[in-house]
Amino acid sequence: MKDLVLKIAQSLVDNPNDVDVNLIEDGNFTKIEIKVNPDDMGKIIGKHGKIAKALRTVIKACATKDNKRVHLDIIK
């Protein structure tokens, strides 16, 4: 899942080398943290949060397949 999130995030931003994805797993719960360059925050969140919501939807669909719960945080 980390590779998927990293690939999607890197394709959305102007500074793909500054993207970092961390997974914190605790049983059936996984917290995903995406760190991006501050200049790319608008691109990863999108207008009215639409891109962030779409990214969360894709991640939750992947997690459901493995019977896991997932939470996505976007960090500067």
Tab-separated table of N, CA and C in Angstrom:
chain	number	residue	atom	x	y	z
A	1	MET	N	0.827	-1.188	0.000
A	1	MET	CA	0.000	0.000	0.000
A	1	MET	C	0.873	1.254	0.000
A	2	LYS	N	2.026	1.180	0.671
A	2	LYS	CA	2.925	2.329	0.734
A	2	LYS	C	3.380	2.742	-0.662
A	3	ASP	N	3.702	1.754	-1.499
A	3	ASP	CA	4.153	2.054	-2.858
A	3	ASP	C	3.059	2.732	-3.675
A	4	LEU	N	1.825	2.289	-3.500
A	4	LEU	CA	0.697	2.882	-4.210
A	4	LEU	C	0.520	4.343	-3.818
A	5	VAL	N	0.513	4.618	-2.526
A	5	VAL	CA	0.339	5.987	-2.033
A	5	VAL	C	1.488	6.871	-2.507
A	6	LEU	N	2.708	6.359	-2.436
A	6	LEU	CA	3.878	7.123	-2.867
A	6	LEU	C	3.789	7.460	-4.350
A	7	LYS	N	3.427	6.498	-5.174
A	7	LYS	CA	3.341	6.714	-6.624
A	7	LYS	C	2.266	7.743	-6.963
A	8	ILE	N	1.109	7.641	-6.327
A	8	ILE	CA	0.024	8.589	-6.587
A	8	ILE	C	0.430	9.989	-6.139
A	9	ALA	N	0.979	10.107	-4.934
A	9	ALA	CA	1.367	11.415	-4.407
A	9	ALA	C	2.449	12.059	-5.267
A	10	GLN	N	3.431	11.276	-5.695
A	10	GLN	CA	4.504	11.829	-6.523
A	10	GLN	C	3.986	12.309	-7.871
A	11	SER	N	2.962	11.671	-8.388
A	11	SER	CA	2.422	12.084	-9.684
A	11	SER	C	1.598	13.366	-9.588
A	12	LEU	N	1.172	13.734	-8.390
A	12	LEU	CA	0.334	14.917	-8.214
A	12	LEU	C	1.117	16.201	-7.957
A	13	VAL	N	2.340	16.105	-7.466
A	13	VAL	CA	3.072	17.285	-6.995
A	13	VAL	C	4.157	17.725	-7.975
A	14	ASP	N	4.646	18.955	-7.771
A	14	ASP	CA	5.734	19.495	-8.590
A	14	ASP	C	7.103	19.038	-8.107
A	15	ASN	N	7.206	18.676	-6.832
A	15	ASN	CA	8.474	18.247	-6.233
A	15	ASN	C	8.360	16.796	-5.768
A	16	PRO	N	8.377	15.830	-6.694
A	16	PRO	CA	8.164	14.432	-6.304
A	16	PRO	C	9.254	13.864	-5.404
A	17	ASN	N	10.449	14.430	-5.446
A	17	ASN	CA	11.524	13.921	-4.592
A	17	ASN	C	11.322	14.289	-3.123
A	18	ASP	N	10.454	15.268	-2.853
A	18	ASP	CA	10.186	15.696	-1.481
A	18	ASP	C	9.049	14.916	-0.826
A	19	VAL	N	8.439	13.985	-1.541
A	19	VAL	CA	7.323	13.206	-1.000
A	19	VAL	C	7.877	12.063	-0.152
A	20	ASP	N	7.315	11.929	1.050
A	20	ASP	CA	7.709	10.846	1.952
A	20	ASP	C	6.438	10.226	2.531
A	21	VAL	N	6.359	8.910	2.507
A	21	VAL	CA	5.187	8.199	3.019
A	21	VAL	C	5.629	7.284	4.152
A	22	ASN	N	4.969	7.421	5.304
A	22	ASN	CA	5.253	6.569	6.464
A	22	ASN	C	4.000	5.789	6.830
A	23	LEU	N	4.172	4.508	7.117
A	23	LEU	CA	3.077	3.662	7.583
A	23	LEU	C	3.310	3.316	9.041
A	24	ILE	N	2.289	3.507	9.848
A	24	ILE	CA	2.333	3.136	11.258
A	24	ILE	C	1.222	2.109	11.457
A	25	GLU	N	1.607	0.866	11.701
A	25	GLU	CA	0.632	-0.212	11.815
A	25	GLU	C	0.443	-0.627	13.262
A	26	ASP	N	-0.818	-0.874	13.618
A	26	ASP	CA	-1.167	-1.332	14.958
A	26	ASP	C	-2.324	-2.321	14.820
A	27	GLY	N	-1.999	-3.571	14.687
A	27	GLY	CA	-3.034	-4.589	14.510
A	27	GLY	C	-3.735	-4.418	13.173
A	28	ASN	N	-5.055	-4.232	13.211
A	28	ASN	CA	-5.831	-4.037	11.989
A	28	ASN	C	-5.916	-2.577	11.568
A	29	PHE	N	-5.263	-1.692	12.294
A	29	PHE	CA	-5.323	-0.262	11.993
A	29	PHE	C	-3.990	0.199	11.410
A	30	THR	N	-4.045	0.963	10.340
A	30	THR	CA	-2.847	1.518	9.718
A	30	THR	C	-3.030	3.017	9.556
A	31	LYS	N	-2.042	3.767	10.018
A	31	LYS	CA	-2.032	5.215	9.826
A	31	LYS	C	-0.991	5.521	8.760
A	32	ILE	N	-1.404	6.245	7.733
A	32	ILE	CA	-0.505	6.614	6.646
A	32	ILE	C	-0.270	8.114	6.718
A	33	GLU	N	0.993	8.494	6.779
A	33	GLU	CA	1.367	9.907	6.804
A	33	GLU	C	2.082	10.246	5.505
A	34	ILE	N	1.580	11.260	4.817
A	34	ILE	CA	2.219	11.739	3.597
A	34	ILE	C	2.822	13.103	3.911
A	35	LYS	N	4.123	13.220	3.716
A	35	LYS	CA	4.809	14.497	3.899
A	35	LYS	C	5.182	15.016	2.522
A	36	VAL	N	4.823	16.270	2.254
A	36	VAL	CA	5.137	16.887	0.969
A	36	VAL	C	5.774	18.252	1.200
A	37	ASN	N	6.367	18.773	0.161
A	37	ASN	CA	6.919	20.120	0.187
A	37	ASN	C	5.770	21.099	0.468
A	38	PRO	N	5.986	22.111	1.307
A	38	PRO	CA	4.913	23.073	1.598
A	38	PRO	C	4.318	23.728	0.351
A	39	ASP	N	5.104	23.862	-0.708
A	39	ASP	CA	4.589	24.450	-1.949
A	39	ASP	C	3.592	23.527	-2.651
A	40	ASP	N	3.607	22.244	-2.322
A	40	ASP	CA	2.743	21.261	-2.976
A	40	ASP	C	1.503	20.902	-2.165
A	41	MET	N	1.299	21.528	-1.029
A	41	MET	CA	0.148	21.183	-0.184
A	41	MET	C	-1.171	21.358	-0.930
A	42	GLY	N	-1.298	22.438	-1.678
A	42	GLY	CA	-2.532	22.685	-2.419
A	42	GLY	C	-2.807	21.625	-3.472
A	43	LYS	N	-1.755	21.118	-4.074
A	43	LYS	CA	-1.929	20.113	-5.127
A	43	LYS	C	-2.327	18.761	-4.556
A	44	ILE	N	-1.811	18.409	-3.392
A	44	ILE	CA	-2.123	17.103	-2.805
A	44	ILE	C	-3.497	17.125	-2.116
A	45	ILE	N	-3.929	18.303	-1.662
A	45	ILE	CA	-5.246	18.424	-1.026
A	45	ILE	C	-6.327	18.670	-2.075
A	46	GLY	N	-6.043	19.531	-3.041
A	46	GLY	CA	-7.002	19.820	-4.101
A	46	GLY	C	-8.022	20.862	-3.680
A	47	LYS	N	-8.763	21.320	-4.656
A	47	LYS	CA	-9.788	22.335	-4.410
A	47	LYS	C	-10.896	21.735	-3.550
A	48	HIS	N	-11.148	22.365	-2.428
A	48	HIS	CA	-12.153	21.909	-1.454
A	48	HIS	C	-11.859	20.495	-0.944
A	49	GLY	N	-10.594	20.066	-1.010
A	49	GLY	CA	-10.201	18.760	-0.485
A	49	GLY	C	-10.574	17.574	-1.354
A	50	LYS	N	-10.909	17.830	-2.609
A	50	LYS	CA	-11.383	16.746	-3.477
A	50	LYS	C	-10.310	15.701	-3.763
A	51	ILE	N	-9.076	16.120	-3.980
A	51	ILE	CA	-8.017	15.152	-4.276
A	51	ILE	C	-7.694	14.330	-3.033
A	52	ALA	N	-7.625	14.979	-1.877
A	52	ALA	CA	-7.361	14.254	-0.630
A	52	ALA	C	-8.470	13.237	-0.361
A	53	LYS	N	-9.706	13.622	-0.615
A	53	LYS	CA	-10.834	12.709	-0.404
A	53	LYS	C	-10.758	11.522	-1.366
A	54	ALA	N	-10.400	11.780	-2.618
A	54	ALA	CA	-10.267	10.697	-3.596
A	54	ALA	C	-9.133	9.751	-3.210
A	55	LEU	N	-8.031	10.313	-2.732
A	55	LEU	CA	-6.900	9.495	-2.292
A	55	LEU	C	-7.302	8.624	-1.105
A	56	ARG	N	-8.040	9.195	-0.171
A	56	ARG	CA	-8.521	8.419	0.978
A	56	ARG	C	-9.457	7.292	0.534
A	57	THR	N	-10.296	7.571	-0.453
A	57	THR	CA	-11.225	6.561	-0.958
A	57	THR	C	-10.478	5.378	-1.565
A	58	VAL	N	-9.454	5.659	-2.364
A	58	VAL	CA	-8.661	4.587	-2.978
A	58	VAL	C	-7.950	3.766	-1.908
A	59	ILE	N	-7.370	4.455	-0.927
A	59	ILE	CA	-6.637	3.769	0.138
A	59	ILE	C	-7.579	2.900	0.973
A	60	LYS	N	-8.760	3.425	1.286
A	60	LYS	CA	-9.717	2.645	2.072
A	60	LYS	C	-10.212	1.431	1.299
A	61	ALA	N	-10.354	1.564	-0.017
A	61	ALA	CA	-10.771	0.419	-0.832
A	61	ALA	C	-9.712	-0.681	-0.793
A	62	CYS	N	-8.456	-0.294	-0.867
A	62	CYS	CA	-7.362	-1.279	-0.785
A	62	CYS	C	-7.306	-1.921	0.595
A	63	ALA	N	-7.524	-1.129	1.629
A	63	ALA	CA	-7.450	-1.637	2.994
A	63	ALA	C	-8.614	-2.580	3.298
A	64	THR	N	-9.778	-2.295	2.757
A	64	THR	CA	-10.948	-3.136	2.985
A	64	THR	C	-10.711	-4.545	2.458
A	65	LYS	N	-9.991	-4.636	1.362
A	65	LYS	CA	-9.676	-5.942	0.777
A	65	LYS	C	-8.887	-6.807	1.759
A	66	ASP	N	-8.067	-6.171	2.597
A	66	ASP	CA	-7.246	-6.882	3.582
A	66	ASP	C	-7.859	-6.872	4.980
A	67	ASN	N	-9.124	-6.458	5.096
A	67	ASN	CA	-9.821	-6.351	6.381
A	67	ASN	C	-9.077	-5.458	7.363
A	68	LYS	N	-8.602	-4.307	6.893
A	68	LYS	CA	-7.896	-3.354	7.743
A	68	LYS	C	-8.613	-2.016	7.731
A	69	ARG	N	-8.369	-1.250	8.777
A	69	ARG	CA	-8.843	0.130	8.841
A	69	ARG	C	-7.644	1.017	8.576
A	70	VAL	N	-7.879	2.136	7.919
A	70	VAL	CA	-6.768	3.003	7.550
A	70	VAL	C	-7.161	4.464	7.738
A	71	HIS	N	-6.163	5.269	8.101
A	71	HIS	CA	-6.357	6.712	8.266
A	71	HIS	C	-5.217	7.411	7.543
A	72	LEU	N	-5.532	8.448	6.777
A	72	LEU	CA	-4.525	9.178	6.012
A	72	LEU	C	-4.349	10.578	6.571
A	73	ASP	N	-3.101	10.942	6.859
A	73	ASP	CA	-2.755	12.298	7.288
A	73	ASP	C	-1.817	12.905	6.261
A	74	ILE	N	-2.062	14.165	5.920
A	74	ILE	CA	-1.176	14.896	5.016
A	74	ILE	C	-0.448	15.938	5.850
A	75	ILE	N	0.883	15.862	5.838
A	75	ILE	CA	1.717	16.687	6.711
A	75	ILE	C	2.614	17.574	5.861
A	76	LYS	N	2.822	18.815	6.326
A	76	LYS	CA	3.748	19.728	5.632
A	76	LYS	C	5.158	19.237	5.749
